[in-house]
Coordinates of C-alpha atoms and ligand atoms in Angstrom, one line a residue:
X488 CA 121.5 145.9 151.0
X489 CA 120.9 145.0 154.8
X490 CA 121.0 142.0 156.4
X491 CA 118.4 143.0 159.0
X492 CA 117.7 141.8 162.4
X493 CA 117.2 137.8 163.0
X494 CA 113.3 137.2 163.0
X495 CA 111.4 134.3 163.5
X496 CA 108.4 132.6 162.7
X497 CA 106.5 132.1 166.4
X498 CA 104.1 129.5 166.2
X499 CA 101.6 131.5 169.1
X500 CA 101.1 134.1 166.8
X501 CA 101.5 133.0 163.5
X502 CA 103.8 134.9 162.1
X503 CA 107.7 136.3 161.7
X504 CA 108.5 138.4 164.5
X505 CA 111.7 140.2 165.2
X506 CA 114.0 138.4 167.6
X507 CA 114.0 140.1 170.8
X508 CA 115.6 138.2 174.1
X509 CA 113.6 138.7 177.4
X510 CA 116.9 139.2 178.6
X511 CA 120.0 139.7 176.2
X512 CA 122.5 138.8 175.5
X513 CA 121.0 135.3 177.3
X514 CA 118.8 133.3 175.7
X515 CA 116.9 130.2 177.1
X516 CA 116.3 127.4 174.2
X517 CA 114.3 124.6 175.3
X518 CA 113.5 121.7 172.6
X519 CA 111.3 118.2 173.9
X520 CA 113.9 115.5 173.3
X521 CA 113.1 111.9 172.4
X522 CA 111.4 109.5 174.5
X523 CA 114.1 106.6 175.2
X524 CA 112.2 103.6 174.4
X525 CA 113.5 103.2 170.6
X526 CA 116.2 104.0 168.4
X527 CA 115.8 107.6 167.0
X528 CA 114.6 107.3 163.7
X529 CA 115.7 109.8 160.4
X530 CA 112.5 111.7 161.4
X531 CA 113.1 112.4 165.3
X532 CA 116.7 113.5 163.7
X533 CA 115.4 116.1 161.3
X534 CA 113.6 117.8 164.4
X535 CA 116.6 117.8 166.4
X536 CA 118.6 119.3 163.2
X537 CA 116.1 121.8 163.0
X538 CA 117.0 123.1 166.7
X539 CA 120.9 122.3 166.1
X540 CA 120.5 124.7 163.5
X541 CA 118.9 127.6 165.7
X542 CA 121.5 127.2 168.9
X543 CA 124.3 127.1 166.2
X544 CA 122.9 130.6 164.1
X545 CA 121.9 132.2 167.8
X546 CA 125.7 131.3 169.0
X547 CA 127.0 132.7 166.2
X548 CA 125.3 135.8 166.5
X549 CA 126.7 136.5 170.1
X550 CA 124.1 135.3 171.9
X551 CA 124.7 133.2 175.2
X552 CA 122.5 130.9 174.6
X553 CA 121.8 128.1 177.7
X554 CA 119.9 125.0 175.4
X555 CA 118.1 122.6 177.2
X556 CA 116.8 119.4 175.6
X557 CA 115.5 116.4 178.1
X558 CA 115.1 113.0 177.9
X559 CA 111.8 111.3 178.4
X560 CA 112.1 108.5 180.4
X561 CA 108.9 108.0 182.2
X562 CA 105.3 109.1 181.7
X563 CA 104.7 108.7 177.7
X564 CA 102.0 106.5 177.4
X565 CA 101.6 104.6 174.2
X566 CA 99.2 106.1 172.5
X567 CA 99.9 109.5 173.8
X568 CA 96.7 109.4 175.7
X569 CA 96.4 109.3 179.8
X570 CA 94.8 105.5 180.1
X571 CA 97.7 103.3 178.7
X572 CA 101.0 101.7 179.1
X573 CA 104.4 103.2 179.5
X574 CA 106.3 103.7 176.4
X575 CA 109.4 102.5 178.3
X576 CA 108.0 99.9 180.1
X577 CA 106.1 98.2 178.1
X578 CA 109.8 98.0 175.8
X579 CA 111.1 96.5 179.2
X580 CA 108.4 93.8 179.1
X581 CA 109.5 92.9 175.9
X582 CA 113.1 93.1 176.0
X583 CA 112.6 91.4 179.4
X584 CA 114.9 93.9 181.5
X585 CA 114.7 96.8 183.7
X586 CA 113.0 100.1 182.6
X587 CA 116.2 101.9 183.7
X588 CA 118.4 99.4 181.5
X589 CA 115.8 100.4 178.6
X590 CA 116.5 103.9 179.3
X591 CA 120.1 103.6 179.5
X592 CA 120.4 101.6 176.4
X593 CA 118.3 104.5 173.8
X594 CA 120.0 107.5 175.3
X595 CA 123.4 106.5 174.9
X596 CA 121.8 104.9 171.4
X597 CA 120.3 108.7 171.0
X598 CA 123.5 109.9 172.1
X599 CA 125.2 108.1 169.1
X600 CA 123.2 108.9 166.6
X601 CA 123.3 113.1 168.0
X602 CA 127.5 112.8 167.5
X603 CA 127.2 110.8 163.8
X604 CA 125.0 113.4 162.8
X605 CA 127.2 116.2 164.4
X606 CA 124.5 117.9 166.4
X607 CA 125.6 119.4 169.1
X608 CA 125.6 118.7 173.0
X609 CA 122.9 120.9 174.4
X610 CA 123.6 122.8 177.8
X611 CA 121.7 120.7 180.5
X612 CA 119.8 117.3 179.2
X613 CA 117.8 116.7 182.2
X614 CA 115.5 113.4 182.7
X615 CA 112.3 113.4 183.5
X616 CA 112.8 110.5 186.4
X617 CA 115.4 112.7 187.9
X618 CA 112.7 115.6 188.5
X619 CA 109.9 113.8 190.3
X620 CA 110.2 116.6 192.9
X621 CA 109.5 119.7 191.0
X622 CA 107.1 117.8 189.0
X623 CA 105.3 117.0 192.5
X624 CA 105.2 120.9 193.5
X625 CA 104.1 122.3 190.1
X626 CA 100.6 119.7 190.6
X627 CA 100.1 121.6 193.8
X628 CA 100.3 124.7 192.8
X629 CA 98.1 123.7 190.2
X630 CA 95.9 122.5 192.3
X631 CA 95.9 125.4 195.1
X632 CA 95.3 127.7 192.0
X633 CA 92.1 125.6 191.5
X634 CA 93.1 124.3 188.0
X635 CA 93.3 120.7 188.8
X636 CA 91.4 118.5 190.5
X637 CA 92.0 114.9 192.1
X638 CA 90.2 112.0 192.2
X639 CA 90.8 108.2 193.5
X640 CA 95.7 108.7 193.2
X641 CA 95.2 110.7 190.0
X642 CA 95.1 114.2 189.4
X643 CA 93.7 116.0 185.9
X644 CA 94.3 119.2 184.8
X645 CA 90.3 121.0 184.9
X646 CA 90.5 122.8 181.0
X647 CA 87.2 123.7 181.3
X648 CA 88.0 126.0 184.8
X649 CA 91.1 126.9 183.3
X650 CA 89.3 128.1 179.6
X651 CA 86.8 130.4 181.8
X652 CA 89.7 132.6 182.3
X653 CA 92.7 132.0 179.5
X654 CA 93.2 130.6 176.1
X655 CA 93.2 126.6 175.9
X656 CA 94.2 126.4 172.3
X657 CA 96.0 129.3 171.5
X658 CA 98.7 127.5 170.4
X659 CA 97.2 124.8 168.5
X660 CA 93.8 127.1 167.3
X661 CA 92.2 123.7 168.5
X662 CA 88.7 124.8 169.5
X663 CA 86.9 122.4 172.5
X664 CA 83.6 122.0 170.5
X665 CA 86.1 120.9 167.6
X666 CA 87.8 118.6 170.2
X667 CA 85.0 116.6 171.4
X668 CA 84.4 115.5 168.4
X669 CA 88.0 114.0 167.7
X670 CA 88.8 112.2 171.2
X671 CA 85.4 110.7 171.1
X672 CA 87.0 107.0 170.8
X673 CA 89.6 108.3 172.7
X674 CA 87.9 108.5 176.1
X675 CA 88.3 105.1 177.5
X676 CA 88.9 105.4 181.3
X677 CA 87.4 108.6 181.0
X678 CA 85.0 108.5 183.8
X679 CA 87.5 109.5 185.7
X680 CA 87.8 113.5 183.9
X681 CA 85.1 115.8 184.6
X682 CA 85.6 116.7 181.3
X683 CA 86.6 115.0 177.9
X684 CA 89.5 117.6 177.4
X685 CA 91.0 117.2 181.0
X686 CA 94.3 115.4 181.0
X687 CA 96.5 113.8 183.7
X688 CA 99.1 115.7 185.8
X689 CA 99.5 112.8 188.1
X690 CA 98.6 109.1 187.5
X691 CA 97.9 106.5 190.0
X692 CA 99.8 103.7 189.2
X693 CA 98.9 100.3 189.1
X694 CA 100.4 97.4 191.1
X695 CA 101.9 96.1 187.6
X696 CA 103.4 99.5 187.3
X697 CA 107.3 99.2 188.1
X698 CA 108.2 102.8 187.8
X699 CA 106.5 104.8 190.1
X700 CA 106.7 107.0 193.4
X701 CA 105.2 108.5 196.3
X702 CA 103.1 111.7 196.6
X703 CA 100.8 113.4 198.3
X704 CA 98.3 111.8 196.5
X705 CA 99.3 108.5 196.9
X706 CA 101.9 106.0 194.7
X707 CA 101.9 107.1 190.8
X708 CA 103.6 108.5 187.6
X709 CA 104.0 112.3 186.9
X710 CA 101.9 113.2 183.1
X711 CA 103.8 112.9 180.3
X712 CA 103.2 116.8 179.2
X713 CA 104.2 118.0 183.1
X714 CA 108.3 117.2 182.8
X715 CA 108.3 119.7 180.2
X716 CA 106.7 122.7 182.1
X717 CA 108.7 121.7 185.4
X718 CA 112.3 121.4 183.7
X719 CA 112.0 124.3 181.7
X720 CA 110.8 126.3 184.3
X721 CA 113.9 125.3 186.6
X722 CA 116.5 126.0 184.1
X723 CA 115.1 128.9 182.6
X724 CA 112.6 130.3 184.4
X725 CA 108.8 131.3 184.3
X726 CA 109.3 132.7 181.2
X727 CA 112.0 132.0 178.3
X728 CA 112.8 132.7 174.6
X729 CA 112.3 129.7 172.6
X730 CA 110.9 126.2 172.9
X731 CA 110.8 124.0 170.1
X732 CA 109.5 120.7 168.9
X733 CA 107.9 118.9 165.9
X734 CA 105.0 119.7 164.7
X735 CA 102.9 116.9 165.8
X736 CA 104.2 118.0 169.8
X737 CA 102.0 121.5 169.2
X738 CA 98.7 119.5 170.3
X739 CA 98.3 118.4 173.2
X740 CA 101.8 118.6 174.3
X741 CA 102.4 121.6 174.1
X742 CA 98.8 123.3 174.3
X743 CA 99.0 121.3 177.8
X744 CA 102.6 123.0 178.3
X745 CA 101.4 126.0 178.0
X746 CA 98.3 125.6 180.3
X747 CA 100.1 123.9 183.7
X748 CA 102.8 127.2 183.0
X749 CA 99.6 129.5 183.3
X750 CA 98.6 127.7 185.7
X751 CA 100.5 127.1 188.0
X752 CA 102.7 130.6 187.6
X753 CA 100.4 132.9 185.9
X754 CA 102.1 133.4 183.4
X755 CA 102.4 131.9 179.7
X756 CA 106.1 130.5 179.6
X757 CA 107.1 130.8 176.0
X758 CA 108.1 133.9 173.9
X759 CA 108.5 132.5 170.6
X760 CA 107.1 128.4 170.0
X761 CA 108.7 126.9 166.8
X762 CA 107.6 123.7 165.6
X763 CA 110.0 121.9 162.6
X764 CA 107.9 119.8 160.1
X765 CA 107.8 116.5 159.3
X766 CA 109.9 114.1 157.7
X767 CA 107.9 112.5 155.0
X768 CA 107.8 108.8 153.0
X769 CA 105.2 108.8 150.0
X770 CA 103.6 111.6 152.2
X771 CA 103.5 110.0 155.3
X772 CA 104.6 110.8 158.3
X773 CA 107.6 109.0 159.1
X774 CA 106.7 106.9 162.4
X775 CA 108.0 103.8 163.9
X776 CA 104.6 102.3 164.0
X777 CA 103.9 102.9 160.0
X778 CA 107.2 100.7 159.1
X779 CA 108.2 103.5 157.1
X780 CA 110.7 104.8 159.1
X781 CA 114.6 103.6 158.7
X782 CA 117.3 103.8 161.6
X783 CA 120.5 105.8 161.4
X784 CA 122.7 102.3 160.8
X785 CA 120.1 101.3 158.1
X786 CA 120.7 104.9 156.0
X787 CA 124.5 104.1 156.8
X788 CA 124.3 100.6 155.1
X789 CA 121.5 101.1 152.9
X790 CA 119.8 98.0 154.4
X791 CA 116.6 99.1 153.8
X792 CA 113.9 98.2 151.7
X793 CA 113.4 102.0 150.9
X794 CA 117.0 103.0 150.3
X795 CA 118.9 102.3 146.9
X796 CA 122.4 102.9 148.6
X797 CA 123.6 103.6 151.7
X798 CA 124.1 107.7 152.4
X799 CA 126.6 108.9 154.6
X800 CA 125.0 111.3 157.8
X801 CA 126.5 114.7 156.5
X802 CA 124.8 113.9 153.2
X803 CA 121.3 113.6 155.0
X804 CA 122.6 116.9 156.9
X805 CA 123.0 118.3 153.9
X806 CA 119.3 116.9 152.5
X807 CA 117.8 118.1 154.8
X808 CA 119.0 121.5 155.5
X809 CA 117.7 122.2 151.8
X810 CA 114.8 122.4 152.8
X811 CA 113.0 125.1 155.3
X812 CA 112.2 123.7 158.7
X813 CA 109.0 124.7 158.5
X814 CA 108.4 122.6 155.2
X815 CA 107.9 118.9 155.0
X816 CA 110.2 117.0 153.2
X817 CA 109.3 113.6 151.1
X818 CA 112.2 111.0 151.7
X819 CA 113.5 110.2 148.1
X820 CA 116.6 108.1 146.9
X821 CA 117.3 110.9 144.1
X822 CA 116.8 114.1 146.3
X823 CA 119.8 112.4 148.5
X824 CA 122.1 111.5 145.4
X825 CA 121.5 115.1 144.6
X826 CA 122.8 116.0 148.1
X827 CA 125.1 114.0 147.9
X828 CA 126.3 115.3 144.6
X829 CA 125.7 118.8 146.1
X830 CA 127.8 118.9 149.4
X831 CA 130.9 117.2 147.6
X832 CA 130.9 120.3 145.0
X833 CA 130.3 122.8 148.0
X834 CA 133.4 120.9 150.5
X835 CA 135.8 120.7 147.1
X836 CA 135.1 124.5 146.3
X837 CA 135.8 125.7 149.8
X838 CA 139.4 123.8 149.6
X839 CA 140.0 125.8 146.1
X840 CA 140.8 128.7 148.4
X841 CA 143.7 127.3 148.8
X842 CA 144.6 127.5 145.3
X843 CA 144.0 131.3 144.7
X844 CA 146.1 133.7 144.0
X845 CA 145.8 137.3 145.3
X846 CA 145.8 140.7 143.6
X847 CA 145.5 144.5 143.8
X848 CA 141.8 144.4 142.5
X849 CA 138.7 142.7 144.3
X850 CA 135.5 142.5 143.8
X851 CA 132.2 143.6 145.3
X852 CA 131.0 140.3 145.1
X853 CA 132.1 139.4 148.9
X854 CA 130.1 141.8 150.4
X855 CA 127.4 140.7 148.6
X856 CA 127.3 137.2 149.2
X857 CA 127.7 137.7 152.7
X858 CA 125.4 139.9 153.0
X859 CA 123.2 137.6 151.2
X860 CA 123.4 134.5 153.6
X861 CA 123.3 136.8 156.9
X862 CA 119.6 137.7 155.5
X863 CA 118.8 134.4 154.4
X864 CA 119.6 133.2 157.9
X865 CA 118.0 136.2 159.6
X866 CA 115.1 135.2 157.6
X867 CA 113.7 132.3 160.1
X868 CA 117.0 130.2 159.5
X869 CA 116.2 129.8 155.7
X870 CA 118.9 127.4 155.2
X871 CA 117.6 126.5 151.6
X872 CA 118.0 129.8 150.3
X873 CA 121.8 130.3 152.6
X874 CA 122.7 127.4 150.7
X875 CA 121.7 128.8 147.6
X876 CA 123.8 131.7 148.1
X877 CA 127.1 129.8 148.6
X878 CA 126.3 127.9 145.5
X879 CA 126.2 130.9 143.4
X880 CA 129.6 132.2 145.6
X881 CA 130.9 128.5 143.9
X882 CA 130.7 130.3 140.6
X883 CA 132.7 132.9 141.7
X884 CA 135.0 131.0 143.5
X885 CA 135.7 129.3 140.4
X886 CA 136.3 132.0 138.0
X887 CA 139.2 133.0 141.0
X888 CA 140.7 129.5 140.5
X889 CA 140.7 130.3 136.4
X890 CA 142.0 134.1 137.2
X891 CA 139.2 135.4 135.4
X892 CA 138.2 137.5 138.6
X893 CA 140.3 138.5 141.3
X894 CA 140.2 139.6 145.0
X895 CA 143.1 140.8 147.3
X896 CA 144.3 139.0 150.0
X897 CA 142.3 140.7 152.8
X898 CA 139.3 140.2 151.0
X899 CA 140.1 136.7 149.7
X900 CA 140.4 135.6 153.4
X901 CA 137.4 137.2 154.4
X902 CA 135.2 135.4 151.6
X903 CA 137.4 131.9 153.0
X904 CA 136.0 132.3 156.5
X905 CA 132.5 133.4 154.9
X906 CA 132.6 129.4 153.6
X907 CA 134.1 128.0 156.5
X908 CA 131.7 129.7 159.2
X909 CA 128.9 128.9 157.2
X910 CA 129.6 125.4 156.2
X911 CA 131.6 124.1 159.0
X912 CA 130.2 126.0 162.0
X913 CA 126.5 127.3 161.1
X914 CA 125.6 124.5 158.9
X915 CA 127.1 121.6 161.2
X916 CA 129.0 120.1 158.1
X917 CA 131.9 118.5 158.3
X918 CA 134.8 118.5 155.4
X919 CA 135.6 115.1 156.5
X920 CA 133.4 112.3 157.3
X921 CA 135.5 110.7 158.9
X922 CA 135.5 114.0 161.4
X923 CA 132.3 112.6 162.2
X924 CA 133.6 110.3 165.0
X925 CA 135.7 107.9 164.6
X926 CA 134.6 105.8 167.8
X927 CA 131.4 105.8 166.4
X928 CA 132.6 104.3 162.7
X929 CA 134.0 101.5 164.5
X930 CA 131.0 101.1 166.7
X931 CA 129.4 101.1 163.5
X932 CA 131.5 99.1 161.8
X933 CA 131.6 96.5 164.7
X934 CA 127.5 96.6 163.9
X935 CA 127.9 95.9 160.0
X936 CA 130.3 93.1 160.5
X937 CA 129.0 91.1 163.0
X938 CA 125.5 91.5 160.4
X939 CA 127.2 90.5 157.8
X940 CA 128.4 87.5 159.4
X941 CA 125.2 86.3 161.0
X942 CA 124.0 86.7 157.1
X943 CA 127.1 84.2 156.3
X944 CA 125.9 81.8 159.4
X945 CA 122.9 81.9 157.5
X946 CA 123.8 81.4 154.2
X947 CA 122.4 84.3 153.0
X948 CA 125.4 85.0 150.9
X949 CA 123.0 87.5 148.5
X950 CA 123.0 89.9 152.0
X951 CA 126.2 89.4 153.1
X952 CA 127.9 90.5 149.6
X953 CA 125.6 93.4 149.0
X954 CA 127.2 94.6 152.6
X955 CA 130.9 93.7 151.1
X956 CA 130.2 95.9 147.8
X957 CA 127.9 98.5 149.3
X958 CA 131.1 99.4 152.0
X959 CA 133.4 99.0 149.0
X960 CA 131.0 102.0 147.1
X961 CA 131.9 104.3 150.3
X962 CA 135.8 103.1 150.0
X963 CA 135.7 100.9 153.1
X964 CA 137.5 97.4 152.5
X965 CA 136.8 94.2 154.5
X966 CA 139.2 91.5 154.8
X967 CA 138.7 88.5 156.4
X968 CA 141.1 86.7 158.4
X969 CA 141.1 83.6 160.3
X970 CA 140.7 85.7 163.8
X971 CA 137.6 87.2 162.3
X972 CA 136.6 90.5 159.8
X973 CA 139.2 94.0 159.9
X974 CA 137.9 96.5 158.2
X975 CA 140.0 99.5 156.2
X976 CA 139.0 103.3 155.0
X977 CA 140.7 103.7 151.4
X978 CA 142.5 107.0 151.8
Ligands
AMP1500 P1 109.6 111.2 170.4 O1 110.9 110.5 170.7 O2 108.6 110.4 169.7 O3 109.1 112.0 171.5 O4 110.0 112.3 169.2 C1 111.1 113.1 169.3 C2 110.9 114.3 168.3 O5 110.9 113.9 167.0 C3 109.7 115.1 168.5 O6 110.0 116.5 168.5 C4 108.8 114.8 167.4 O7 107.9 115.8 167.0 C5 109.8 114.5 166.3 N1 109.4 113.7 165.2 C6 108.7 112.5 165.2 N2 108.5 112.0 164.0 C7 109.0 112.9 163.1 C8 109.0 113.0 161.7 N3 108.6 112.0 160.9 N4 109.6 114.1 161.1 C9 110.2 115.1 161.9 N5 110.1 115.0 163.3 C10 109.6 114.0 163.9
ZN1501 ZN1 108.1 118.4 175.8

């Protein structure tokens, strides 16, 4: 059996296609990051697993792969549409402080929630604030190219010129006849756009505006789909492997990616597009604005109207990686117990090694099941079906422990760093949770108590047990004291 060649599934062309770098062994892996206005919900996390998941299997298979995931920090209108408010500024109205304090505050919250959930750092994070510049020289080449077009500060992006000659909606298969017909309420402010399908490059800003700076077309805001093609463009060139995203990010974001790259360079940026799909609840998107979405300390606690129990973040790894990235997955209390259930049996088998004794005789089992996960994963990271595989090695494993099958040393070490690879450094788990970070279970912690007490100030003694006895299910004891609330992990 043969474990092939890694293919994936390119969103441009609809279908699997063999994985060849532009420029091996390099590879360039550019994913949209969040916008830092909020905390990152369990949805935004699954996307960013998705991509953990890629730049962990691509490492693994030798390639050098440079990953590149920004931060949004200016330029994402509410609404996603060009006439509205700033995302992060209208949070700073709110919260009544500076935009940059709002931005500070979500990406080291993001930055939290990225270690808890063991996804690692990417390469270069780069901000959108922190690249007015290039952002300023792609609109005029843009413009000298004749694709854009400006009018009273702002500049829009002409789609109709630009469809004469190239593909608006190749990604997406979004036709413009098809498209009139949907941003129809969408097109307030519209007078400015030649045409309904044009979108902003550059916005003038108003006086209200408190982020904003100086170009040639007077004092405004970059377009929220522009950072993208600028910062990918500077760290990995004109053209690169792979850029990835959710779903929902294919239109307009990245249709409108796509279209300033061709643009303004000529050339169509993106080798292979993947898009993960959504997180689910009842078959619902999860989104912040449908109050169905629950934040990393809520799935921790299980404070949540949703959640039965709290769920630890390598169990939600674990849920999620069951499924295919390309599949939606419906949030459900059982499906996690049954992760839960699932990673403890998978962590306890790979510590039976341990326990095994060699022989003279092995078994051609090992090749097998590694040969078995390498095509799973070559498969358009199928981590369902990988997962699958080392389940059925559990078996064997087993019947090891009970010397009903046996495997010499050599090969019993091989099969050990099968699991351990796998689980630990392509699958992102960790054996111990408390691996996770420990700063950030006492940042937690510090979180949950200082809860639990403002439920006590409040007499909401119903709360402030269920916190005491849900911890106490997880083996973490409080005791108060008369300086305040210590907290204990039960070894
Ligand atoms: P945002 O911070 O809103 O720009 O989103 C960050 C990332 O999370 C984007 O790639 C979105 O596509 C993704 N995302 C948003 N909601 C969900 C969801 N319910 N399930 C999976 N991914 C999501
Ligand atoms: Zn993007």
């Amino acid at each position: 059996m043969s474990s092939g060649q890694l293919s994936i599934y390119n969103s441009l062309s609809g279908k699997k296609e063999i994985f060849e770098p532009i420029n091996a062994p390099f590879v360039g892996l550019y994913v949209c990051g969040p916008t830092v206005y909020n905390e990152a919900h369990l949805g935004n996390i699954r996307t960013f697993l998705t991509f953990d998941i890629v730049y962990r299997y691509l490492t693994h298979l030798g390639y050098k792969v440079r990953y590149v995931r920004n931060i949004t920090d200016v330029g994402h209108l509410v609404d996603d549409v060009d006439f509205g408010e700033d995302k992060i500024e209208k949070r700073a109205r709110l919260e009544k402080i500076e935009p940059m304090e709002i931005v500070q505050k979500y990406t080291n919250s993001f930055h939290h929630t990225t270690q808890l959930f063991n996804l690692l750092n990417p390469n270069i994070e780069p901000a959108a604030t922190g690249h007015i510049i290039e952002q300023i020289e792609m609109i005029q080449k843009i413009l000298n190219n004749g694709y854009a077009y400006e009018v009273n500060g702002s500049v829009y992006f002409d789609v109709k010129k630009y469809a004469e000659k190239y593909n608006y909606g190749e990604l997406s298969g979004r036709r413009l006849d098809e498209l009139l017909e949907q941003t129809r309420e969408n097109l307030e402010g519209g007078e400015e756009k030649r045409f309904f399908a044009d979108f902003a490059i550059w916005k003038k800003a108003s006086p209200e505006t408190i982020m904003k700076w100086n170009s040639p077309w007077g004092i405004g805001v970059p377009g929220w789909h522009l950072e993208c093609s600028a910062m990918s463009t500077k760290y990995l060139g004109q053209k690169f492997d792979i850029h990835g995203g959710g779903m929902d990010l294919k239109f307009p974001h990245h249709e409108c990616e796509i279209a300033q790259s061709v643009g303004s360079e000529g050339i169509s940026p993106v080798k292979y597009w993947m898009h993960g799909n959504m997180l689910t609840v009842n078959g619902s998107k999860m989104s912040k604005s449908l109050g169905n979405s629950f934040l990393p300390m809520e799935l921790i606690t299980g404070n949540h109207p949703l959640l039965d129990k709290g769920y630890s973040p390598m169990t939600v790894r674990f849920f999620f990686l069951q499924a295919q990235y390309r599949s939606t997955v419906d949030f459900s209390n059982e499906a996690l117990q049954a992760s839960e259930k699932g990673l403890k049996r998978l962590l306890s088998s790979i510590k039976l090694f341990d326990e095994i004794k060699p022989s003279d005789k092995s078994s051609f089992i090992v090749k097998e099941i590694i040969e078995k996960c390498k095509k799973s994963m070559n498969d358009d990271f199928n981590t369902p079906i990988t997962i699958a595989h080392l389940f059925d090695g559990i078996k064997f494993i087993n019947l090891l422990k009970e010397e009903k099958e046996t495997l010499t040393s050599e090969d019993l070490s091989i099969l050990k760093n099968h699991y351990k690879t796998y689980v630990f450094d392509i699958l992102g788990l960790l054996a111990d949770e408390d691996d996770a970070n420990p700063e950030i279970l006492s940042d937690v912690m510090e979180i949950v108590i200082s809860l639990r007490k403002k439920s006590k100030e409040n007499k909401d003694y119903a709360t402030s047990d269920f916190i005491r006895d849900e911890l106490n299910k997880v083996k973490i004891t409080l005791k108060d004291t008369k300086d305040g609330t210590t907290w204990e992990v039960e070894k």
